Short mmCIF file of C-alpha atoms in Angstrom, two decimals:
data_model
loop_
_atom_site.label_atom_id
_atom_site.label_comp_id
_atom_site.label_asym_id
_atom_site.label_seq_id
_atom_site.Cartn_x
_atom_site.Cartn_y
_atom_site.Cartn_z
CA MET A 1 0.00 0.00 0.00
CA THR A 2 2.87 2.37 0.84
CA VAL A 3 4.49 1.61 -2.52
CA SER A 4 1.32 2.21 -4.55
CA ASN A 5 0.63 5.46 -2.68
CA LYS A 6 4.17 6.68 -3.43
CA VAL A 7 3.70 5.87 -7.13
CA ALA A 8 0.34 7.66 -7.21
CA LYS A 9 1.66 10.73 -5.38
CA ALA A 10 4.34 11.11 -8.06
CA CYS A 11 1.46 11.83 -10.49
CA ILE A 12 -0.72 13.90 -8.16
CA GLN A 13 -0.46 17.69 -8.39
CA THR A 14 -3.68 19.08 -6.88
CA GLN A 15 -6.21 18.27 -4.21
CA SER A 16 -8.67 17.18 -6.92
CA ASP A 17 -6.06 14.70 -8.20
CA ASN A 18 -5.69 13.39 -4.66
CA LEU A 19 -9.45 13.10 -4.22
CA LEU A 20 -9.74 11.24 -7.52
CA PHE A 21 -7.11 8.75 -6.32
CA SER A 22 -8.99 8.39 -3.00
CA LEU A 23 -12.22 7.78 -4.93
CA TYR A 24 -10.60 5.06 -7.06
CA ASN A 25 -9.16 3.53 -3.86
CA ARG A 26 -12.51 3.39 -2.12
CA ILE A 27 -14.32 1.97 -5.15
CA VAL A 28 -11.83 -0.92 -5.35
CA THR A 29 -12.00 -1.48 -1.59
CA THR A 30 -15.82 -1.49 -1.73
CA LEU A 31 -15.83 -4.10 -4.51
CA VAL A 32 -13.46 -6.34 -2.53
CA LEU A 33 -15.61 -5.96 0.60
CA MET A 34 -18.73 -6.87 -1.39
CA ILE A 35 -17.13 -10.24 -2.13
CA TYR A 36 -16.08 -10.58 1.51
CA ALA A 37 -19.45 -9.61 3.03
CA ARG A 38 -21.64 -11.58 0.57
CA THR A 39 -24.71 -9.72 1.80
CA PHE A 40 -26.12 -6.21 2.04
CA TYR A 41 -28.34 -6.96 5.03
CA LEU A 42 -27.45 -5.35 8.36
CA HIS A 43 -29.19 -4.11 11.47
CA PRO A 44 -30.01 -0.35 11.61
CA VAL A 45 -27.60 0.05 14.56
CA THR A 46 -24.75 -1.32 12.45
CA LEU A 47 -25.76 0.94 9.55
CA LEU A 48 -25.73 3.96 11.88
CA LEU A 49 -22.22 3.09 13.13
CA ALA A 50 -21.02 2.49 9.55
CA ALA A 51 -22.35 5.90 8.47
CA ALA A 52 -20.69 7.53 11.49
CA PHE A 53 -17.40 5.79 10.74
CA ALA A 54 -17.51 6.85 7.07
CA PHE A 55 -18.36 10.46 7.96
CA VAL A 56 -15.64 10.70 10.62
CA SER A 57 -13.10 9.12 8.25
CA VAL A 58 -13.83 11.57 5.41
CA VAL A 59 -13.94 14.65 7.68
CA CYS A 60 -10.68 13.47 9.27
CA SER A 61 -9.14 13.38 5.78
CA VAL A 62 -10.30 16.95 5.17
CA MET A 63 -8.78 18.07 8.49
CA HIS A 64 -5.47 16.42 7.65
CA ILE A 65 -5.30 18.17 4.28
CA LEU A 66 -6.04 21.52 5.93
CA ALA A 67 -3.49 20.80 8.67
CA TYR A 68 -0.75 20.00 6.15
CA LYS A 69 -1.57 23.21 4.27
CA ASN A 70 -1.47 25.42 7.37
CA GLY A 71 1.36 23.94 9.43
CA PRO A 72 4.52 21.82 9.37
CA MET A 73 4.14 18.20 8.26
CA SER A 74 6.33 16.95 11.12
CA LEU A 75 4.18 18.43 13.89
CA THR A 76 1.00 17.47 12.07
CA THR A 77 2.09 13.82 11.92
CA LEU A 78 3.22 13.88 15.54
CA ILE A 79 0.03 15.36 17.00
CA SER A 80 -2.34 13.39 14.77
CA SER A 81 -0.71 10.00 15.42
CA GLY A 82 0.16 10.59 19.07
CA GLY A 83 -3.15 12.24 19.89
CA SER A 84 -5.28 9.53 18.29
CA LEU A 85 -3.21 6.85 20.04
CA ILE A 86 -3.79 8.46 23.45
CA ILE A 87 -7.51 9.11 22.84
CA SER A 88 -8.21 5.54 21.67
CA SER A 89 -6.17 4.00 24.49
CA LEU A 90 -7.83 6.13 27.18
CA ALA A 91 -11.27 5.35 25.77
CA GLY A 92 -10.54 1.64 26.09
CA ILE A 93 -9.54 2.06 29.74
CA LEU A 94 -12.29 4.51 30.76
CA PHE A 95 -15.30 3.23 28.82
CA PHE A 96 -14.60 -0.41 27.93
CA GLY A 97 -13.02 -1.57 31.19
CA GLU A 98 -9.72 -2.54 29.57
CA SER A 99 -6.42 -2.55 31.46
CA VAL A 100 -2.67 -2.50 30.80
CA THR A 101 0.39 -3.65 32.70
CA PRO A 102 3.21 -1.27 33.78
CA VAL A 103 5.47 -2.76 31.08
CA GLN A 104 2.83 -2.06 28.43
CA VAL A 105 2.44 1.53 29.68
CA ALA A 106 6.22 1.95 29.34
CA GLY A 107 5.97 0.53 25.81
CA ILE A 108 3.23 3.01 24.89
CA ILE A 109 5.40 5.89 26.13
CA LEU A 110 8.30 4.61 24.02
CA ILE A 111 6.04 4.41 20.95
CA LEU A 112 5.05 8.05 21.50
CA LEU A 113 8.78 8.84 21.64
CA VAL A 114 9.33 6.96 18.36
CA ILE A 115 6.48 8.90 16.69
CA TYR A 116 8.13 12.12 17.90
CA LEU A 117 11.56 11.11 16.58
CA LEU A 118 10.31 9.84 13.21
CA SER A 119 8.17 12.96 12.75
CA ASP A 120 11.49 14.88 12.58
CA VAL A 121 10.24 17.85 14.60
CA LYS A 122 12.78 20.66 14.45
CA GLN A 123 13.34 23.40 16.98
CA GLY A 124 12.05 26.80 15.91
CA GLY A 125 9.92 25.27 13.17
CA SER A 126 6.69 26.88 14.31
CA GLY A 127 7.09 29.96 12.14
CA ASN A 128 5.05 28.39 9.32
CA ILE A 129 2.07 27.64 11.56
CA GLN A 130 -1.09 29.52 10.54
CA PRO A 131 -3.86 30.34 13.08
CA LEU A 132 -6.17 27.76 11.46
CA TRP A 133 -3.68 24.93 12.06
CA ILE A 134 -4.21 24.58 15.83
CA PRO A 135 -8.00 23.89 15.86
CA VAL A 136 -7.72 21.80 12.69
CA ILE A 137 -4.98 19.47 13.97
CA ILE A 138 -6.72 19.05 17.32
CA LEU A 139 -9.93 18.09 15.51
CA ALA A 140 -7.96 15.72 13.22
CA ALA A 141 -6.43 13.94 16.24
CA VAL A 142 -9.84 13.66 17.96
CA LEU A 143 -11.50 12.30 14.81
CA ASN A 144 -8.61 9.90 14.23
CA GLY A 145 -9.10 8.55 17.72
CA GLY A 146 -12.86 8.58 17.21
CA GLN A 147 -12.54 6.03 14.42
CA GLY A 148 -11.05 3.57 16.88
CA ILE A 149 -13.83 4.24 19.38
CA ILE A 150 -16.51 3.56 16.74
CA GLN A 151 -14.82 0.24 15.94
CA LYS A 152 -14.92 -0.70 19.62
CA LEU A 153 -18.59 0.31 19.80
CA GLN A 154 -19.44 -1.95 16.88
CA GLY A 155 -17.82 -4.83 18.73
CA ALA A 156 -19.78 -4.00 21.89
CA THR A 157 -23.19 -4.25 20.15
CA PRO A 158 -25.18 -7.50 19.86
CA TYR A 159 -24.48 -7.28 16.11
CA THR A 160 -20.71 -7.72 16.20
CA ASP A 161 -21.01 -10.60 13.70
CA GLU A 162 -21.94 -7.98 11.09
CA LYS A 163 -18.30 -6.80 10.89
CA PRO A 164 -17.96 -7.59 7.14
CA VAL A 165 -21.11 -5.71 6.13
CA PHE A 166 -20.23 -2.89 8.57
CA LEU A 167 -17.00 -2.36 6.62
CA LEU A 168 -18.82 -2.68 3.29
CA TYR A 169 -21.27 0.11 4.14
CA THR A 170 -18.49 2.21 5.64
CA PHE A 171 -16.64 2.32 2.34
CA LEU A 172 -19.79 2.42 0.19
CA ILE A 173 -20.95 5.56 2.01
CA GLY A 174 -17.37 6.86 1.83
CA VAL A 175 -17.42 6.55 -1.97
CA PHE A 176 -20.43 8.88 -2.18
CA LEU A 177 -18.92 11.34 0.32
CA ILE A 178 -15.60 11.50 -1.56
CA ALA A 179 -17.43 11.88 -4.90
CA ILE A 180 -19.43 14.83 -3.48
CA TRP A 181 -16.24 16.35 -2.07
CA LEU A 182 -14.48 15.99 -5.44
CA TRP A 183 -17.41 17.59 -7.28
CA LEU A 184 -17.51 20.51 -4.84
CA ASN A 185 -13.76 20.96 -5.12
CA MET A 186 -13.97 21.09 -8.92
CA ASN A 187 -17.09 23.26 -9.20
CA THR A 188 -17.13 25.67 -6.25
CA GLY A 189 -14.69 28.12 -4.68
CA LYS A 190 -11.40 28.08 -6.58
CA LYS A 191 -12.78 25.38 -8.91
CA GLU A 192 -9.64 23.24 -8.78
CA PRO A 193 -9.63 20.84 -11.76
CA VAL A 194 -8.11 17.40 -12.13
CA THR A 195 -4.75 18.14 -13.75
CA LEU A 196 -3.88 14.64 -14.92
CA GLU A 197 -3.91 14.26 -18.70
CA LYS A 198 -4.69 10.57 -18.26
CA PRO A 199 -6.45 9.93 -14.91
CA SER A 200 -6.26 6.24 -15.79
CA VAL A 201 -2.59 6.25 -14.67
CA LEU A 202 -3.94 6.17 -11.10
CA ILE A 203 -5.99 3.02 -11.65
CA GLY A 204 -3.10 0.56 -11.24
CA PRO A 205 -1.84 2.01 -7.94
CA ALA A 206 -5.45 2.46 -6.78
CA VAL A 207 -6.26 -1.22 -7.40
CA ILE A 208 -3.21 -2.36 -5.42
CA SER A 209 -3.86 0.15 -2.65
CA GLY A 210 -7.61 -0.55 -2.58
CA ILE A 211 -7.10 -4.30 -2.16
CA CYS A 212 -4.55 -3.71 0.59
CA ILE A 213 -6.88 -1.26 2.34
CA ALA A 214 -9.68 -3.86 2.30
CA VAL A 215 -7.44 -6.56 3.79
CA VAL A 216 -5.96 -4.21 6.40
CA ASN A 217 -9.39 -2.95 7.47
CA VAL A 218 -10.76 -6.48 7.87
CA ILE A 219 -7.79 -7.39 10.09
CA ASN A 220 -7.86 -4.06 11.94
CA LEU A 221 -11.55 -4.27 12.78
CA LYS A 222 -11.19 -7.80 14.13
CA LEU A 223 -8.19 -6.82 16.26
CA ALA A 224 -9.70 -3.49 17.35
CA ILE A 225 -12.68 -5.37 18.74
CA GLU A 226 -10.85 -8.34 20.27
CA VAL A 227 -7.60 -6.72 21.48
CA PRO A 228 -7.65 -4.09 24.26
CA ALA A 229 -7.45 -0.57 22.82
CA PRO A 230 -4.41 0.44 24.96
CA ILE A 231 -2.51 -2.41 23.28
CA PHE A 232 -3.89 -2.43 19.73
CA PHE A 233 -3.76 1.28 18.87
CA PRO A 234 -0.17 1.88 20.04
CA LEU A 235 0.90 -1.18 18.04
CA TYR A 236 -1.05 0.01 14.99
CA CYS A 237 0.07 3.66 15.09
CA GLY A 238 3.68 2.95 15.98
CA GLY A 239 3.98 -0.04 13.66
CA SER A 240 2.49 1.85 10.70
CA ILE A 241 4.95 4.75 11.01
CA ILE A 242 7.94 2.41 11.51
CA PHE A 243 6.95 0.21 8.58
CA SER A 244 6.24 3.15 6.23
CA THR A 245 9.63 4.70 7.03
CA LEU A 246 11.33 1.34 6.52
CA VAL A 247 9.67 0.81 3.13
CA SER A 248 10.65 4.33 2.05
CA SER A 249 14.25 3.48 2.90
CA LEU A 250 14.41 0.00 1.36
CA VAL A 251 12.23 0.53 -1.72
CA PHE A 252 12.68 4.23 -2.51
CA LYS A 253 16.27 4.48 -1.19
CA GLU A 254 15.49 7.36 1.12
CA LYS A 255 18.49 7.82 3.42
CA LEU A 256 17.80 7.27 7.12
CA THR A 257 19.33 9.58 9.69
CA THR A 258 21.02 8.31 12.84
CA LYS A 259 17.98 9.46 14.82
CA GLN A 260 15.68 7.39 12.60
CA LYS A 261 17.87 4.29 12.99
CA ILE A 262 17.79 4.67 16.76
CA SER A 263 14.00 5.11 16.52
CA PHE A 264 13.68 1.73 14.79
CA VAL A 265 15.50 -0.02 17.61
CA ILE A 266 13.40 1.73 20.25
CA GLY A 267 10.25 1.07 18.22
CA PHE A 268 10.77 -2.67 17.93
CA VAL A 269 11.52 -2.95 21.65
CA ALA A 270 8.40 -0.89 22.43
CA ILE A 271 6.22 -3.08 20.20
CA PHE A 272 7.48 -6.21 21.99
CA MET A 273 6.68 -4.53 25.33
CA VAL A 274 3.15 -3.52 24.34
CA ALA A 275 2.51 -6.94 22.81
CA ASN A 276 3.59 -8.47 26.16
CA ILE A 277 6.46 -10.37 24.56
CA ILE A 278 8.88 -8.55 26.86
CA GLY A 279 7.93 -8.41 30.53
#
């Protein structure tokens, strides 16, 4: 998925291009989930949670785009990932009666440190922050964490067996929301067009990415429901950043700094601690 996104981003110039790629992604993911779910029937409670998840996911994407436009990427990544990790973990402890060991707490703290180090936050880098950035990034972090809470809620209902169709409707509704967003972006305000001469160049990467997104979401939802939030979300957030950075280094030959190499070592130790392999 990281590879296909890198390939696509090499072609993407505008927000409309990015939205078109997201639309292709979600269409492919929806088709894969149709095969996986094998039904369109679901209880109204599951449909309501799916709609909420889709809405939160799309709005979160909007907030991230605005945050990247109005502030430094490093701080945006740090606050979004770290904030959502903390919110999801605390929700698991406070509302779902989940618990963690002291070793796992130490591992979570180390993962937050790894996110900080890999975000490459530089001293004095706040000069590019616009006033809009602060409320937007806070909302992005809250919505990011909210996605995890909705997943836990779905698992807490009597309709937890509807996980496949929950995901199907989540992405099906997301397709319509992204399509509306793309249309508005192209026809209102600055009327930003799709700049690609051949939008079809995004189809290949979108197919690969869409299939991967479907598989990852099926696994994530199962784990988010069955594994305590204070364990799952640190592993997911920390592991995603570590893996993405590693792929960028191995596949795209991006040079790692000494700080990033140290972060990998700390990250793997932290993951073992949170997963209860150490301690």
